[in-house]
Coordinates of C-alpha atoms and ligand atoms in Angstrom, one line a residue:
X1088 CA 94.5 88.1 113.9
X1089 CA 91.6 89.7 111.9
X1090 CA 89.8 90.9 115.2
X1091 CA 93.3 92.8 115.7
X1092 CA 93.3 94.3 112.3
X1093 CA 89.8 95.3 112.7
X1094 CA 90.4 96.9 116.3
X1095 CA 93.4 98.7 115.0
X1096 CA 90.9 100.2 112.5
X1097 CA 88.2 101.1 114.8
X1098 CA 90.5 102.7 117.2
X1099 CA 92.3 104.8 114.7
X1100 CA 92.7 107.7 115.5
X1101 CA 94.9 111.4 114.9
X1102 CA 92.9 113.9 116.9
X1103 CA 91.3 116.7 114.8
X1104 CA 91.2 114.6 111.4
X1105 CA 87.9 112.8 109.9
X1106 CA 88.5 109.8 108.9
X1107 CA 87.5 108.3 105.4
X1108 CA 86.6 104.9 106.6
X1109 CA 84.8 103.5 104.1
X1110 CA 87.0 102.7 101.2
X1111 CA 84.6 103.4 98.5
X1112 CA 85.6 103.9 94.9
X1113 CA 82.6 105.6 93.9
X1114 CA 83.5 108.3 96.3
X1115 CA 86.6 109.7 95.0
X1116 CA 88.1 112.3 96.8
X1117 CA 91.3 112.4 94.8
X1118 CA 92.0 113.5 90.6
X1119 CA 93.1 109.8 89.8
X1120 CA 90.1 108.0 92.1
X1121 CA 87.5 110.1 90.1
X1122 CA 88.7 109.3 86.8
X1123 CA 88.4 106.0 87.3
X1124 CA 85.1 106.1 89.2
X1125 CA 83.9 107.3 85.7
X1126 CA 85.0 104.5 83.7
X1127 CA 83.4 102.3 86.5
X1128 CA 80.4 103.9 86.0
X1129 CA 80.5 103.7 81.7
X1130 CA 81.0 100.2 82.4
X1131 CA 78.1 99.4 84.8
X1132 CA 76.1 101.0 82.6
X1133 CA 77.0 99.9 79.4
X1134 CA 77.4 96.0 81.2
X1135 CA 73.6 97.0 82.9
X1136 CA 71.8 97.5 79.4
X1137 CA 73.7 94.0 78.0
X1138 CA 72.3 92.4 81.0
X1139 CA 69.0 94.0 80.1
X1140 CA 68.6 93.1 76.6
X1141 CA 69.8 89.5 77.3
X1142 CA 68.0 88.6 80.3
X1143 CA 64.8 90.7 78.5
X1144 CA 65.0 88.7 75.8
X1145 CA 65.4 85.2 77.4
X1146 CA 62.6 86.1 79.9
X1147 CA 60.4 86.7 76.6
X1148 CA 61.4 83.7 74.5
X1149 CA 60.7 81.5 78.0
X1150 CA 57.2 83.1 77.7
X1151 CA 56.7 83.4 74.2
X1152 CA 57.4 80.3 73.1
X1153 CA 56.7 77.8 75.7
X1154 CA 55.1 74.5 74.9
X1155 CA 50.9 74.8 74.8
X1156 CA 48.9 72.6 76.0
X1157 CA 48.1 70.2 73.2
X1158 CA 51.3 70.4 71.2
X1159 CA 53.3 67.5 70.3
X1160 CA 56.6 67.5 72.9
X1161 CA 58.7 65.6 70.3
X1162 CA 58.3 68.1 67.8
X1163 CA 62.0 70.8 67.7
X1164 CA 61.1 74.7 67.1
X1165 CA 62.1 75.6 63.6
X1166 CA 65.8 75.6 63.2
X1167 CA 67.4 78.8 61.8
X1168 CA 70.6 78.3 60.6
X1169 CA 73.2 80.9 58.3
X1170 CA 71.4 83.9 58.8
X1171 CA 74.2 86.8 57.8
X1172 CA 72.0 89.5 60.0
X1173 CA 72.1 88.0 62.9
X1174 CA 75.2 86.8 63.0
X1175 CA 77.3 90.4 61.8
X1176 CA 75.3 92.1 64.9
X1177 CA 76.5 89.2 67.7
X1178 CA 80.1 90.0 66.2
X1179 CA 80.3 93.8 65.5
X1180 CA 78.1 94.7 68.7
X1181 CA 80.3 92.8 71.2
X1182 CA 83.5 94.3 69.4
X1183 CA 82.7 97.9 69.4
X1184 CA 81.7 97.8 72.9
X1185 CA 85.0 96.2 73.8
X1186 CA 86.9 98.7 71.7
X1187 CA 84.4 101.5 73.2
X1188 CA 85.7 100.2 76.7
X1189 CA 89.4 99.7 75.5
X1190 CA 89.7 103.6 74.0
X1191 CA 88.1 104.2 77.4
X1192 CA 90.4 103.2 79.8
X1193 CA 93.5 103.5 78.0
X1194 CA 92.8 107.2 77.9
X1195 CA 92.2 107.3 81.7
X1196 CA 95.4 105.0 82.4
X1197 CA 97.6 107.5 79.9
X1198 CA 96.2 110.5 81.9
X1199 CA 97.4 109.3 85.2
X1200 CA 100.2 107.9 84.3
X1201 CA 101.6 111.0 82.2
X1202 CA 100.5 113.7 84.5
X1203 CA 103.8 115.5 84.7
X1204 CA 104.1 116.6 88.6
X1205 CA 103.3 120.5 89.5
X1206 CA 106.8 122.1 91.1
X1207 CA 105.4 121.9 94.7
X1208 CA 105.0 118.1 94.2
X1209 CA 105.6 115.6 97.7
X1210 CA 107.3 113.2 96.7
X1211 CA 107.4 109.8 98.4
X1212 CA 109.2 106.7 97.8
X1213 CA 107.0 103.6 99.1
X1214 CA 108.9 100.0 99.3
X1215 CA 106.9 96.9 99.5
X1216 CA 108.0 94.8 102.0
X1217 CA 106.5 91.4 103.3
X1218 CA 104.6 92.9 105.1
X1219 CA 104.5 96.6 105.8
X1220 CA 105.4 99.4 103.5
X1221 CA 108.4 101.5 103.8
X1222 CA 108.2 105.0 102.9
X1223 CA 110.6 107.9 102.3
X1224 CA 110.7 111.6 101.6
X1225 CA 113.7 112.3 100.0
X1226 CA 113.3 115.8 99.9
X1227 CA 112.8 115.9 103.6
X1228 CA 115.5 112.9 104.6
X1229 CA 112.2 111.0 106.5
X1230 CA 111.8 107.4 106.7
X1231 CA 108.8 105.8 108.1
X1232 CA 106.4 103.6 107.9
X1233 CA 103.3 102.5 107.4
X1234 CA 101.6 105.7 107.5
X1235 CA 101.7 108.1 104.2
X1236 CA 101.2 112.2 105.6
X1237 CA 100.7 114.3 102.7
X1238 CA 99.4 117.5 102.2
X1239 CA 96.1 118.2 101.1
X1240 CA 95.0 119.5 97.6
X1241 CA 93.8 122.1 96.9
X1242 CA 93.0 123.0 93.2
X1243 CA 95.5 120.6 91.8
X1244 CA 98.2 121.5 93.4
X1245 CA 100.3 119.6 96.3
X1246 CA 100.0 116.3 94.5
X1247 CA 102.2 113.9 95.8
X1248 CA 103.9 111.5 93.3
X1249 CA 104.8 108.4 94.5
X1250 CA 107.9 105.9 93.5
X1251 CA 106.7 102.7 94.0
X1252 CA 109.5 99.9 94.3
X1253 CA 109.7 96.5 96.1
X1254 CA 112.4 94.8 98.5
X1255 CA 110.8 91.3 98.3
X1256 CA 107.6 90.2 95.7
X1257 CA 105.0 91.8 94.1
X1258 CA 103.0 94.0 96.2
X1259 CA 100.2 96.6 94.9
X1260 CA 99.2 99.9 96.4
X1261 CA 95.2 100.7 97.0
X1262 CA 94.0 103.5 98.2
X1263 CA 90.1 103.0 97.0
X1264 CA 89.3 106.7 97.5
X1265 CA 92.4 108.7 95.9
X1266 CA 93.7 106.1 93.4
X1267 CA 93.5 103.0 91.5
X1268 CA 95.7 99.8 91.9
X1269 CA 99.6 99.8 91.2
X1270 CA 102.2 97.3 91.6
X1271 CA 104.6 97.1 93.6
X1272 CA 107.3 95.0 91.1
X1273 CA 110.8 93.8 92.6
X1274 CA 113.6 95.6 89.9
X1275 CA 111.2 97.6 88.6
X1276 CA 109.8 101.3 89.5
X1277 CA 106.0 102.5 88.9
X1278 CA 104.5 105.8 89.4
X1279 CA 101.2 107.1 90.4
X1280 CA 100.3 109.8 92.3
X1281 CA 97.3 110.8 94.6
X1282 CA 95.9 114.9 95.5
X1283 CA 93.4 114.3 98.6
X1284 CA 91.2 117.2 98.6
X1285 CA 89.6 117.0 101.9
X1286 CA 91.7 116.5 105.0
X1287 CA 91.8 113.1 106.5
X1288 CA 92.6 109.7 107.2
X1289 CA 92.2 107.2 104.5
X1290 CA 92.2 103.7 104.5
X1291 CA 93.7 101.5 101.8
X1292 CA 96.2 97.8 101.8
X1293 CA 98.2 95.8 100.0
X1294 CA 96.4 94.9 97.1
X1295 CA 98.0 91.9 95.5
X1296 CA 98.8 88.6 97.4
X1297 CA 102.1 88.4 98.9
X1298 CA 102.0 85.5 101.5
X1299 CA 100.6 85.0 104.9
X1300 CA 100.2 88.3 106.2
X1301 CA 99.3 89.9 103.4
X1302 CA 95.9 90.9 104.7
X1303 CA 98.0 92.6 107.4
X1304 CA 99.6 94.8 105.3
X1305 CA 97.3 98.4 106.0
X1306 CA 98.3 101.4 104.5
X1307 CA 96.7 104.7 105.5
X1308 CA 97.4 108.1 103.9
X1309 CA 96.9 110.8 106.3
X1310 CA 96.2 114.0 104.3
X1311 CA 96.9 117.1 106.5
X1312 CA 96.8 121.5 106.0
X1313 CA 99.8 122.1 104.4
X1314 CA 101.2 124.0 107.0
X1315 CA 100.8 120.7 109.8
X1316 CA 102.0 118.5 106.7
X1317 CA 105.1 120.9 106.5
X1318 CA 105.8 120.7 111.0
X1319 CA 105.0 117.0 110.5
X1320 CA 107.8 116.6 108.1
X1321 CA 110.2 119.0 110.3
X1322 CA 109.5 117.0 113.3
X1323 CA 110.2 113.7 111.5
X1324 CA 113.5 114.8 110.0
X1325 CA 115.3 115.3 113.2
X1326 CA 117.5 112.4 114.8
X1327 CA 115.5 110.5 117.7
X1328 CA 115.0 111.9 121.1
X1329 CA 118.0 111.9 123.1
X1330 CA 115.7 111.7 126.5
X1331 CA 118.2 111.2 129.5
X1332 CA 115.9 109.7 131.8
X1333 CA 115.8 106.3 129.9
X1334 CA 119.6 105.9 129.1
X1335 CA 119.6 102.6 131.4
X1336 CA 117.0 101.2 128.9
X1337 CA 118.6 102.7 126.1
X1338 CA 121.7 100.7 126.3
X1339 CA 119.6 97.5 127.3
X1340 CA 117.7 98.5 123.3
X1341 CA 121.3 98.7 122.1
X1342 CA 122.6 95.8 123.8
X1343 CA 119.9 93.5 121.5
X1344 CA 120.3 92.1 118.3
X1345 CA 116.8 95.1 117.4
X1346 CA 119.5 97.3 116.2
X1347 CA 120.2 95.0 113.4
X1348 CA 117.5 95.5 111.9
X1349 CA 115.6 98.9 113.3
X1350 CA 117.4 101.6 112.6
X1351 CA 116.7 104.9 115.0
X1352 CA 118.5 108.1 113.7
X1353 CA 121.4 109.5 115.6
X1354 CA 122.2 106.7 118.2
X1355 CA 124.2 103.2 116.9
X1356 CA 120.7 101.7 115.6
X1357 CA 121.1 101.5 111.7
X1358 CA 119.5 97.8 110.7
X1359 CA 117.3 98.9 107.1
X1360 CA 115.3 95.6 107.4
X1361 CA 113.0 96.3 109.4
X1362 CA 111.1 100.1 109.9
X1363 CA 112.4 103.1 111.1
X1364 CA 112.0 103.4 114.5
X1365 CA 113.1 106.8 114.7
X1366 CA 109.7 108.6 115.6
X1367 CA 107.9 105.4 116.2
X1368 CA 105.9 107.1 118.4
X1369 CA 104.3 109.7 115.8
X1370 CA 102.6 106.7 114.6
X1371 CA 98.9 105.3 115.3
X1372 CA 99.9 101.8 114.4
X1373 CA 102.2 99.0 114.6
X1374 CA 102.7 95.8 112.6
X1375 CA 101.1 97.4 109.4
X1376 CA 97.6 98.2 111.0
X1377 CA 97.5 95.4 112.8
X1378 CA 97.7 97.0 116.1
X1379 CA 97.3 100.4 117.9
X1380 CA 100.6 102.0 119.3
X1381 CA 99.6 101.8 122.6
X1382 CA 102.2 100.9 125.4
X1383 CA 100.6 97.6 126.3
X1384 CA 100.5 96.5 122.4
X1385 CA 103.8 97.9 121.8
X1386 CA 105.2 95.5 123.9
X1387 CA 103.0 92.2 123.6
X1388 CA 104.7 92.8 119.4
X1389 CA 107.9 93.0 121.3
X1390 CA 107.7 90.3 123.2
X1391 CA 106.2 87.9 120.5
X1392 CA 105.7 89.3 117.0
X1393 CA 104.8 86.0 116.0
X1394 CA 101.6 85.6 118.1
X1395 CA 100.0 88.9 116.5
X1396 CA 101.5 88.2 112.7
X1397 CA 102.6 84.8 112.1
X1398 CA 105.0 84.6 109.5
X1399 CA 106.6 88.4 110.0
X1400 CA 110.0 88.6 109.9
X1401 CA 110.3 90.2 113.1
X1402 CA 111.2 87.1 115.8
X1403 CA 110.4 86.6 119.6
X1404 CA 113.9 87.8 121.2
X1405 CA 112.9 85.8 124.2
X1406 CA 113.1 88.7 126.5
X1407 CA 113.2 88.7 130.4
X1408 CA 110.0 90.4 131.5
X1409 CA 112.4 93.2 132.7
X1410 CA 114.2 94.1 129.7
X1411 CA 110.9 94.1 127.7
X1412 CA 109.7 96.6 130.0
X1413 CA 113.1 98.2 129.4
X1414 CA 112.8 98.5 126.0
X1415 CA 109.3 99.9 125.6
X1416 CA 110.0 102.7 127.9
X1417 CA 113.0 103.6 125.9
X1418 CA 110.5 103.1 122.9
X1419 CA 107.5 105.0 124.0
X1420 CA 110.0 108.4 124.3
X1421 CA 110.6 108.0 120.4
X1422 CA 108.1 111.3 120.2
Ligands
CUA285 CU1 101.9 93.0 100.2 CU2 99.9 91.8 99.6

């Protein structure tokens, strides 16, 4: 299943868009992934010059004092004991560093968290679910999945704030490049918010372990020119394709026990469990990353979810060879 994840990486792909593959949190390309690149970087460096002066100073006292030729090897070192120096700088050191470090990142965390969100603010609503995220625009009545489109930043505004809430257990959002870590907590909501300032797909997953498939749960924020974010969002708001040519497969889709669970927008499909299947086809991946949306991979999840992500909550519906074909053509016109 990991040389399906990994595929579904490599093959990525939404023509015209680099993609940030390399999930690397010392290269921030977001307000929230660069403050906390900098803290990473205060601690490596303060953590480097401990590591320094310790392993310095053992390296010395292995030299300095070893055992000459000629000494007597029962004889102990002389024993220093009580010494008031000594020990007030191994206590008050350690504890300014750690209060150094504390003052640190709580000022980091407070300006993340309080960052009050500019008018023009995208907001999104993501849902943990085992295992693929759910994630709604309210402003823009679109549900989808998986796949996060934003606009890109530029000069702080267009953030997007995001509501993060969970249907199941505790999840936790990562993108390395645009923001730290944040749970996903069943009853509970979190905020955080991400401004991608270069166009571009980035990579990111579930970030805290939430059963089998949890290294199958993929994320990817896709940070587009305002003005493609904007006929993205138009696109996605409008009920499903109504495409006459597959009403024969249509009603087979509708005859299945997929619309409790998938809902597609406009015809009698309204299940919440699952994703929205409305524009299924605007999306590069299926299963949360774990395969490309390709015809042939649509309908080998159809056929047997279980075989590509045992454990999902999606079963095999046993279907003929027939009305699989069936319902991926009426799937593939989901533009
Ligand atoms: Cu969701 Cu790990």
């Amino acid at each position: 299943m990991f040389k399906h994840a990994l595929v579904a990486l490599l093959q990525a792909n939404v023509p015209g868009l680099p993609e940030h593959r390399i999930a690397n949190i010392f290269r921030p390309l977001a307000t929230p992934g660069a403050s906390e690149k900098n803290i990473a970087l205060l601690t490596l460096a303060i953590t480097g010059v401990i590591f320094v002066v310790v392993a310095g100073l053992i390296v010395y006292t292995m030299i300095r004092f070893r055992r000459k030729p000629g000494e007597d090897e029962h004889q102990e070192p002389p024993q220093v004991y009580g010494s008031n120096q000594i020990e007030v700088a191994w206590t008050v050191i350690p504890i300014l560093i750690v209060f150094v470090l504390i003052g640190v990142s709580a000022r980091v965390i407070a300006g993340v968290q309080n960052a009050s969100p500019p008018p023009s603010t995208t907001k999104v609503t993501l849902v943990g679910h085992q295992w693929w995220w759910e994630v709604e625009y309210p402003q823009f009545k679109v549900h989808t999945a998986n796949e996060i489109h934003v606009p890109v930043s530029r000069n702080g505004n267009d953030a997007t704030y995001l509501t993060l809430e969970s249907a199941d257990v505790i999840h936790s959002f990562w993108m390395p490049q645009l923001a730290g870590k944040m749970d996903l907590i069943p009853n509970r909501q979190n905020f955080t918010w991400i401004d991608p300032s270069e166009p571009g797909i980035y990579f990111g997953n579930c970030a805290e372990y939430c059963g089998t498939q949890h290294a199958n749960m993929l994320l990817r924020v896709i940070a587009q020119e305002p003005a493609d974010f904007d006929k993205w969002a138009a696109a996605e708001a409008k009920p499903a394709v109504d495409d006459p040519g597959v009403s024969a497969d249509r009603a087979v889709y509708q005859s299945l026990s997929c619309v409790n669970c998938h809902t597609i927008r406009g015809t009698p499909s309204i299940g919440q469990f699952g994703p929205d299947l409305t524009h299924l086809m605007s999306r590069d991946n299926i299963g949360a990353g774990v395969l490309t949306n390709t015809p042939d991979h649509l309908r080998a999840w159809v056929n047997d979810p279980q075989v590509i992500k045992p454990g999902c909550l999606m079963p095999s519906m046993k279907l003929t060879d027939k009305e699989l074909d069936q319902v991926v053509a009426y799937l593939e016109t989901l533009k």
